[in-house]
Tab-separated table of C-alpha atoms and ligand atoms in Angstrom:
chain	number	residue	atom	x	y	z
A	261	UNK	CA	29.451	-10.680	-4.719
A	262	UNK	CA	28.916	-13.762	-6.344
A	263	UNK	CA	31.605	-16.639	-6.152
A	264	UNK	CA	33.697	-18.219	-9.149
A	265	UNK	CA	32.387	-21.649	-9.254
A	266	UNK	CA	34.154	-24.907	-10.496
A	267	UNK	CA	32.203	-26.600	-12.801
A	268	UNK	CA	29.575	-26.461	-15.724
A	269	UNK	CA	30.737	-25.736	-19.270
A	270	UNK	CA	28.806	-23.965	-21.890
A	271	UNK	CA	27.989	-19.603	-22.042
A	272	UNK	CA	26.095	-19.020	-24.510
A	273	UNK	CA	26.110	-15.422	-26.526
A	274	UNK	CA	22.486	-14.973	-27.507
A	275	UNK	CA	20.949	-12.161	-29.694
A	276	UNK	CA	18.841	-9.626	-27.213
A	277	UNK	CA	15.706	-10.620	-29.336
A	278	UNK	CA	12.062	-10.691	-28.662
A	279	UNK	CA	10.856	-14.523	-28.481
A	280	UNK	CA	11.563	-17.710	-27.220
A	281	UNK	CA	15.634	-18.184	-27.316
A	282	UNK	CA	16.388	-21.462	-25.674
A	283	UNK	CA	19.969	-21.474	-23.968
A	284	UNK	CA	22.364	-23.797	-26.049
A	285	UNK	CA	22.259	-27.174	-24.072
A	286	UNK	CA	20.088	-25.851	-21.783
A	287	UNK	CA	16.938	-27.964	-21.146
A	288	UNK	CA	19.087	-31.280	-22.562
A	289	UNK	CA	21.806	-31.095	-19.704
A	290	UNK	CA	19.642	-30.324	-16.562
A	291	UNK	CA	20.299	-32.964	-13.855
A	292	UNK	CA	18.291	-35.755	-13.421
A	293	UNK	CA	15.056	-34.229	-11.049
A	294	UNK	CA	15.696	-35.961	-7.250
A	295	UNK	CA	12.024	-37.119	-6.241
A	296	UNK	CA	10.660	-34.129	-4.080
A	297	UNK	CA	11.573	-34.582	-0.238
A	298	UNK	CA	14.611	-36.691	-0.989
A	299	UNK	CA	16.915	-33.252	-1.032
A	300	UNK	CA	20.071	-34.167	1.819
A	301	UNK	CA	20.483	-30.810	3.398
A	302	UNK	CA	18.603	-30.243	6.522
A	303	UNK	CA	15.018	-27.808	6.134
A	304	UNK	CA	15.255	-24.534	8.346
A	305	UNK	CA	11.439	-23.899	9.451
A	306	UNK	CA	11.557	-20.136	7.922
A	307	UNK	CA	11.485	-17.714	9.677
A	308	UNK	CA	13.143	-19.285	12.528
A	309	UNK	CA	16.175	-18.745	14.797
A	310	UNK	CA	17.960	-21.770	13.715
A	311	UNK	CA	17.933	-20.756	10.045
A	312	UNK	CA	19.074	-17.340	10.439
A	313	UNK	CA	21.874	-18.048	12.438
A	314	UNK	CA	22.836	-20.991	9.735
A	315	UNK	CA	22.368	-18.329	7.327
A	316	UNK	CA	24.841	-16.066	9.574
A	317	UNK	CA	27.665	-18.626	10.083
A	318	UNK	CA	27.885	-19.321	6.344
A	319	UNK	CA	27.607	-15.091	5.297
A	320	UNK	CA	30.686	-14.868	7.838
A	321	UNK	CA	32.500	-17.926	6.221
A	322	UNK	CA	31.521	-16.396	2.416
A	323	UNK	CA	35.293	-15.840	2.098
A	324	UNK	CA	36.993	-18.907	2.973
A	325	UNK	CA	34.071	-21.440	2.236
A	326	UNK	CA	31.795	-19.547	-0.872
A	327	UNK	CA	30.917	-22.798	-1.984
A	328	UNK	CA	29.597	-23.649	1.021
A	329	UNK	CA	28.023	-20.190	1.730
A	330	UNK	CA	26.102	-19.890	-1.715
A	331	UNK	CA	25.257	-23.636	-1.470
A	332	UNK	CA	22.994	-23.249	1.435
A	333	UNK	CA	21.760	-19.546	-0.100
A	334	UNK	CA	20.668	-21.194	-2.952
A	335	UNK	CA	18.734	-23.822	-1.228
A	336	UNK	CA	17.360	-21.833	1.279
A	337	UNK	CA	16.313	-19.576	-1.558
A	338	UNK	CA	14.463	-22.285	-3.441
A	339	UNK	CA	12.622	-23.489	-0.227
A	340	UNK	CA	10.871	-20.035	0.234
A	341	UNK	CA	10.215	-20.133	-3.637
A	342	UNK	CA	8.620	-23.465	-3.159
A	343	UNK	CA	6.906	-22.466	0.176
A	344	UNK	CA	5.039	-19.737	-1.533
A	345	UNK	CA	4.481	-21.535	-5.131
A	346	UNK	CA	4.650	-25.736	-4.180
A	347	UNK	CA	7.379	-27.992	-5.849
A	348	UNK	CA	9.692	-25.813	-8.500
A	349	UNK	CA	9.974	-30.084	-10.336
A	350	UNK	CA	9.007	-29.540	-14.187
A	351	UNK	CA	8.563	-25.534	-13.900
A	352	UNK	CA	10.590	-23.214	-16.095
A	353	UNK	CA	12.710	-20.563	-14.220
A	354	UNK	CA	14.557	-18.203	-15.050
A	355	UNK	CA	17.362	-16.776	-12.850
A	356	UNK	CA	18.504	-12.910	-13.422
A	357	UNK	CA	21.796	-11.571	-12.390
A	358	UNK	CA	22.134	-15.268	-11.237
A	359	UNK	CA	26.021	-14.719	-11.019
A	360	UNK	CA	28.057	-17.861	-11.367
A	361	UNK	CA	24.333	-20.110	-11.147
A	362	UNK	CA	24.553	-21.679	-7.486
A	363	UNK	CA	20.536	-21.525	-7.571
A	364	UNK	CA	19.841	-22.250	-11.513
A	365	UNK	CA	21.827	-25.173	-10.385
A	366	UNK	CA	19.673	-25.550	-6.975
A	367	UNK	CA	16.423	-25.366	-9.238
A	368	UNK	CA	17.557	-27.698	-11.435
A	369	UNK	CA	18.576	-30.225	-8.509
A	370	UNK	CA	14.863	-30.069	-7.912
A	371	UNK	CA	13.974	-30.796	-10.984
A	372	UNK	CA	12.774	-27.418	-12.716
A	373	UNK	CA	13.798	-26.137	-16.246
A	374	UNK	CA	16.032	-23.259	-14.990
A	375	UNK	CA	18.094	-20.757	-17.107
A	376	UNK	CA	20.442	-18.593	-16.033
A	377	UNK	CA	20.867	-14.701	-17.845
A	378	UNK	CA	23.902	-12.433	-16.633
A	379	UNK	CA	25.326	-10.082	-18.340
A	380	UNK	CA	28.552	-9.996	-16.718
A	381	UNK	CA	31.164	-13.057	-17.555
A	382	UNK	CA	33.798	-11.517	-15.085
A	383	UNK	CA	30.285	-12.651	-12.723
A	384	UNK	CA	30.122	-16.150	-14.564
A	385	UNK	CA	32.943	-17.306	-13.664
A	386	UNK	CA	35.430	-19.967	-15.618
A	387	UNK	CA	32.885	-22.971	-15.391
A	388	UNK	CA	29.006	-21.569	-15.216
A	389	UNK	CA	26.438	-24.035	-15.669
A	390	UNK	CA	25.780	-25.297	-18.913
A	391	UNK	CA	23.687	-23.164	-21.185
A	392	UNK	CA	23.997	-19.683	-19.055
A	393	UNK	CA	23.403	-16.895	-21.633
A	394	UNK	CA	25.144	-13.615	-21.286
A	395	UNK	CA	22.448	-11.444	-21.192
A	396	UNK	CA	21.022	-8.091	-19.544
A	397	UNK	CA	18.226	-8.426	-17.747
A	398	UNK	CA	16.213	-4.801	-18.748
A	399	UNK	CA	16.388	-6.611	-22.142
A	400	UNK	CA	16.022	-10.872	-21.909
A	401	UNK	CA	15.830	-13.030	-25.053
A	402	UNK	CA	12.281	-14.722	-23.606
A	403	UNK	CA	9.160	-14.266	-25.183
A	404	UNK	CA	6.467	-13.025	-22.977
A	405	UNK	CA	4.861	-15.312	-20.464
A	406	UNK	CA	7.767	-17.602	-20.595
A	407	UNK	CA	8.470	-18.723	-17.074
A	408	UNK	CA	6.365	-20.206	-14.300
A	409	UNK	CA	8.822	-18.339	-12.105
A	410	UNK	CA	11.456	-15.984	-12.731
A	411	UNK	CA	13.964	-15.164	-10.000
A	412	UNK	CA	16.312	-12.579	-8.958
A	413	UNK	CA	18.459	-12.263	-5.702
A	414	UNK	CA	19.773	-9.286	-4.985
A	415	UNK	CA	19.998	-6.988	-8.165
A	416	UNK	CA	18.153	-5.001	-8.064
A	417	UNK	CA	20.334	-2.520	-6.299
A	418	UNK	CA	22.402	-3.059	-8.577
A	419	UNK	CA	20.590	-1.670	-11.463
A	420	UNK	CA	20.028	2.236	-12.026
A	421	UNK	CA	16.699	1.737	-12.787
A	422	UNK	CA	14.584	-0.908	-10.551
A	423	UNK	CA	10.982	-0.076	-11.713
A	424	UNK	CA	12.054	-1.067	-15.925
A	425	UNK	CA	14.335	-4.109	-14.435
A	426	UNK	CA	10.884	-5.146	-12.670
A	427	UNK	CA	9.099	-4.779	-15.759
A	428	UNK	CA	11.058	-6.624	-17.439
A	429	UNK	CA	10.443	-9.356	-14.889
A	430	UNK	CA	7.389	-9.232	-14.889
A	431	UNK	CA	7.072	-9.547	-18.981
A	432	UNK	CA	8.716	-12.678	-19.090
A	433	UNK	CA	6.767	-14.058	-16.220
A	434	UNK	CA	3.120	-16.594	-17.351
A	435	UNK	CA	0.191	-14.325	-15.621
A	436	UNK	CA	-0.227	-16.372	-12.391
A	437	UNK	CA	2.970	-17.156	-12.365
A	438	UNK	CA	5.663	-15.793	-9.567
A	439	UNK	CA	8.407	-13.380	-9.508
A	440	UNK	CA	10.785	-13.963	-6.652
A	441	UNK	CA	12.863	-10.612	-5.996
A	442	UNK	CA	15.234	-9.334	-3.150
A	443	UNK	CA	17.625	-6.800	-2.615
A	444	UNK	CA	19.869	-5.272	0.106
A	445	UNK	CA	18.159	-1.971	1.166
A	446	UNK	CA	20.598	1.146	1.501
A	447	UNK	CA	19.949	1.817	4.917
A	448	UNK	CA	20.546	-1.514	5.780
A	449	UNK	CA	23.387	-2.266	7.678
A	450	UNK	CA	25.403	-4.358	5.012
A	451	UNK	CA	23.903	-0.977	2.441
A	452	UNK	CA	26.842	-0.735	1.494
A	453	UNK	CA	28.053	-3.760	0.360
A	454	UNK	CA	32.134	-4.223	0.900
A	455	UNK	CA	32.580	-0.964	2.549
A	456	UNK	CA	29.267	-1.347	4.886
A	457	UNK	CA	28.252	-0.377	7.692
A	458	UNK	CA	30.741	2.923	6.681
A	459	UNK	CA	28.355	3.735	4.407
A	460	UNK	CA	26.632	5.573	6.921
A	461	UNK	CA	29.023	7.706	6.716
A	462	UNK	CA	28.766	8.790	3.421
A	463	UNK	CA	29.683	6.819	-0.037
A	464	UNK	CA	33.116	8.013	-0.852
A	465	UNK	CA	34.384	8.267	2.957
A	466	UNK	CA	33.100	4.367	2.590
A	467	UNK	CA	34.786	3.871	-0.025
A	468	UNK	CA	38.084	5.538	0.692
A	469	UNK	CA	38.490	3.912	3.834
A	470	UNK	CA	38.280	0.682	2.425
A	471	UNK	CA	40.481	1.495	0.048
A	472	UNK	CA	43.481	2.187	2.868
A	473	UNK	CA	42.343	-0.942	4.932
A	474	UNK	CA	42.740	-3.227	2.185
A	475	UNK	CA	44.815	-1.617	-0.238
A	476	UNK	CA	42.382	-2.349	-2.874
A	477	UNK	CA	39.791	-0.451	-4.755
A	478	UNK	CA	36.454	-1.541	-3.701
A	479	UNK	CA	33.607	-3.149	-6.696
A	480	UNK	CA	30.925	-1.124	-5.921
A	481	UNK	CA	30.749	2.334	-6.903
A	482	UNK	CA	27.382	4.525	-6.103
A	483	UNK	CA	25.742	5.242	-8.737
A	484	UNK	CA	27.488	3.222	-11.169
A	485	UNK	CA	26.791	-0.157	-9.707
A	486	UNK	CA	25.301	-0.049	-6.514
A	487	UNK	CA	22.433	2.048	-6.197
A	488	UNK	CA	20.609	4.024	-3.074
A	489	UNK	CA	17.253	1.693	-3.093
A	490	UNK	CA	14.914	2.118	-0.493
A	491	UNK	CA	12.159	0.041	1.224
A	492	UNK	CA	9.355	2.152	1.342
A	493	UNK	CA	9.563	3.747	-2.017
A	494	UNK	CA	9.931	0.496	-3.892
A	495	UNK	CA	7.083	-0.831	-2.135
A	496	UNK	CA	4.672	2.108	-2.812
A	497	UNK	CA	6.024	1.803	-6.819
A	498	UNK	CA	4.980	-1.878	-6.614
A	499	UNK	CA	1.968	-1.527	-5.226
A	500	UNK	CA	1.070	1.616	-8.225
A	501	UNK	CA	2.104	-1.170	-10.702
A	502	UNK	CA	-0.574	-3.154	-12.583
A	503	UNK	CA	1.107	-6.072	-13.995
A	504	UNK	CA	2.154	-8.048	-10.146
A	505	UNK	CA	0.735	-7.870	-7.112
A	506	UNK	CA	2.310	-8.454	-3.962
A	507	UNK	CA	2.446	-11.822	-2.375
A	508	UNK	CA	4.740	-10.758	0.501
A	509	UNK	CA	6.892	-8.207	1.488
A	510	UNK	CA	9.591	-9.286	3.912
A	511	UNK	CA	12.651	-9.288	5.560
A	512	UNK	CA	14.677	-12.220	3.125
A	513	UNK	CA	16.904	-13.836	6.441
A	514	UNK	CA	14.825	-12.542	9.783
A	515	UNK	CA	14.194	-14.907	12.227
A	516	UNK	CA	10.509	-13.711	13.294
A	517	UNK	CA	8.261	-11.012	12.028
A	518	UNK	CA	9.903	-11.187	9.249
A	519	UNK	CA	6.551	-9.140	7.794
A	520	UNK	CA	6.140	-7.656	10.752
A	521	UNK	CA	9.201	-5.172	10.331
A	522	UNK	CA	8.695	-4.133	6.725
A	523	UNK	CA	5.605	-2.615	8.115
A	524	UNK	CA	7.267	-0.246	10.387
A	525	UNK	CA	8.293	3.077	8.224
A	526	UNK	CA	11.717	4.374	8.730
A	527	UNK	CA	12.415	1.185	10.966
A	528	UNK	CA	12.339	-0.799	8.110
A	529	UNK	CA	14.751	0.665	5.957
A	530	UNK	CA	17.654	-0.150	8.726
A	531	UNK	CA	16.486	-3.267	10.212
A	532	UNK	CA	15.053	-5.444	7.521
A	533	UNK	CA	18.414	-5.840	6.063
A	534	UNK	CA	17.291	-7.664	2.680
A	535	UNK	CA	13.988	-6.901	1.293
A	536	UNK	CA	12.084	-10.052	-0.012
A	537	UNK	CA	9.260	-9.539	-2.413
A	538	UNK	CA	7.282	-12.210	-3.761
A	539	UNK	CA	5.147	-11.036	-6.090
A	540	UNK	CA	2.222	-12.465	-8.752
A	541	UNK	CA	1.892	-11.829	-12.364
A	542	UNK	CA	-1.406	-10.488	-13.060
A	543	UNK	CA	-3.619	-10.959	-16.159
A	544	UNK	CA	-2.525	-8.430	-18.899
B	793	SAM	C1	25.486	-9.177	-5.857
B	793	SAM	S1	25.470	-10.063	-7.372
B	793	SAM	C2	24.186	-11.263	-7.036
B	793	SAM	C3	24.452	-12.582	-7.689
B	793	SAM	C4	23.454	-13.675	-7.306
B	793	SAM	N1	22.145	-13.392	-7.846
B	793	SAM	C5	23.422	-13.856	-5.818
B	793	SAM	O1	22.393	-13.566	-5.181
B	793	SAM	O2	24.438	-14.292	-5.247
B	793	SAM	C6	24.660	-8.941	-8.471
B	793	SAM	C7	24.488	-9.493	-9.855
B	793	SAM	O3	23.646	-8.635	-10.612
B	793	SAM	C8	24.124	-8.661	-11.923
B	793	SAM	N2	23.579	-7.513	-12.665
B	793	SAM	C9	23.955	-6.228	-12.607
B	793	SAM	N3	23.250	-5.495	-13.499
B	793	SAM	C10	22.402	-6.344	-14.114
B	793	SAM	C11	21.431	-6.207	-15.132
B	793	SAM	N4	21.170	-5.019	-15.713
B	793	SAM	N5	20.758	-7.307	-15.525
B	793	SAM	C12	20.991	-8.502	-14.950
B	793	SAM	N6	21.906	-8.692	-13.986
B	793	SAM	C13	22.607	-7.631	-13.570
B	793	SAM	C14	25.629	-8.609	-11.753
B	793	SAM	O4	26.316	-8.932	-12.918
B	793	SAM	C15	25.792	-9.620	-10.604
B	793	SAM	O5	25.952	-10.923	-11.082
């Protein structure tokens, strides 16, 4: 679940149009670009122990510290974007499902043009970053080809149908251009989200028992906003499509062979936790 953030200002309610809809203050109130390599926070080598277990500590602090948690997501996030496409600085991105915009506001630290699109404002918060449009990502208000790279972290099980939310994607995304996609596997152990690893157990047990723990009903629902997504059929859909090809396929926070283990069948789908795809827009 995404955090409620503090700051930023503007939503903007867009028509779900075909064509190039700029956010309202969008491009005009990105931060200043920081010279490349001047970023403060400390570079994990990825994959590597060190950043996994920073990664860890701040997942188990998400509660009390979400600031803190998302912070380093979102920056970790952009440094595998930039380790597979070079400096994000001048780029246009677009962020989907971006929540409350800790990495459209991470790009645009770095200096790209990034917009955020969710269709949720219970997601966006009070104070989203300026120029977030409300807007559902099987349907976004961007002409084709519009972004360098377009973004989403874990969505896509969150979507009832992955395959037309990829396409989608992939529309909006220049050919040559990369699409940056992860997503928390079913059988992984945190499948199923606030009432994981129970999940294992069956959705509704899952559910009900977190329900009694907490005295709350849980967010996510199977098959209403959580889906069952798994590693090796997404991967052979992928592969069938012609409009990306893969880059990489990989676990999104392991700290070695992080490709390694997506190649194992029926391993996979438990241990690689968060699928990472990184994926090119081919030629139409
Ligand atoms: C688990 S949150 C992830 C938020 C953020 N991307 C992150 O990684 O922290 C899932 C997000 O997907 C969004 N979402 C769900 N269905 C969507 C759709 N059809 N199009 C775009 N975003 C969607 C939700 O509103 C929510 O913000």
């Amino acid at each position: 679940m995404a955090p409620k953030r503090r700051r930023g200002s503007v939503v903007s309610r867009v028509p779900v149009v075909r064509g190039w809809s700029r956010p309202r203050g969008g491009a005009a109130n990105v931060t200043a670009p920081r010279p490349l390599g001047a970023s403060p926070h400390r570079r994990f080598k990825d994959p590597s122990l060190q950043r996994s277990f920073a990664l860890f500590r701040a997942f188990l602090h998400e509660q009390d510290d979400p600031e803190g948690c998302y912070s380093l997501l979102a920056r970790d996030s952009v440094d595998q974007v930039e380790a597979y496409d070079g400096p994000v600085a001048g780029r246009t991105v677009v962020d989907v499902g971006g929540g409350s915009g800790y990495f459209t506001e991470e790009f645009r630290r770095r200096g790209a043009q990034a917009y955020l699109f969710e269709p949720d404002m219970g997601e966006l918060g009070e104070r989203p970053p300026d120029g977030a449009v409300v807007a559902d990502g099987y349907l976004l208000p961007l002409r084709d080809g519009a972004a360098d790279v377009t973004f989403s972290s874990n969505v896509l099980e969150h979507v009832a149908d992955p395959q037309t939310f990829l396409s989608e994607l992939a529309r909006v995304t220049r050919p040559g251009g990369l699409v940056y996609v992860s997503f928390t596997n079913w059988l992984s152990p945190w499948g199923g989200h606030e009432w994981a690893p129970w999940h294992y157990l069956g959705a509704e047990r899952a559910r009900a028992r977190y329900r009694r723990r907490t005295g709350r009903a849980a967010k996510h629902t199977l098959g209403e906003n959580l889906f069952a997504v798994h590693i090796g059929a997404t991967l052979r859909q992928v592969r069938a499509r012609d409009d990306v090809e893969i880059v990489s396929a990989r676990s999104r926070y392991w700290p070695f062979l992080a490709e390694g283990v997506v190649k194992a069948p029926g391993l996979r789908e438990f241990a690689t936790w968060n699928l990472l795809l990184i994926l090119r827009r081919c030629p139409p």
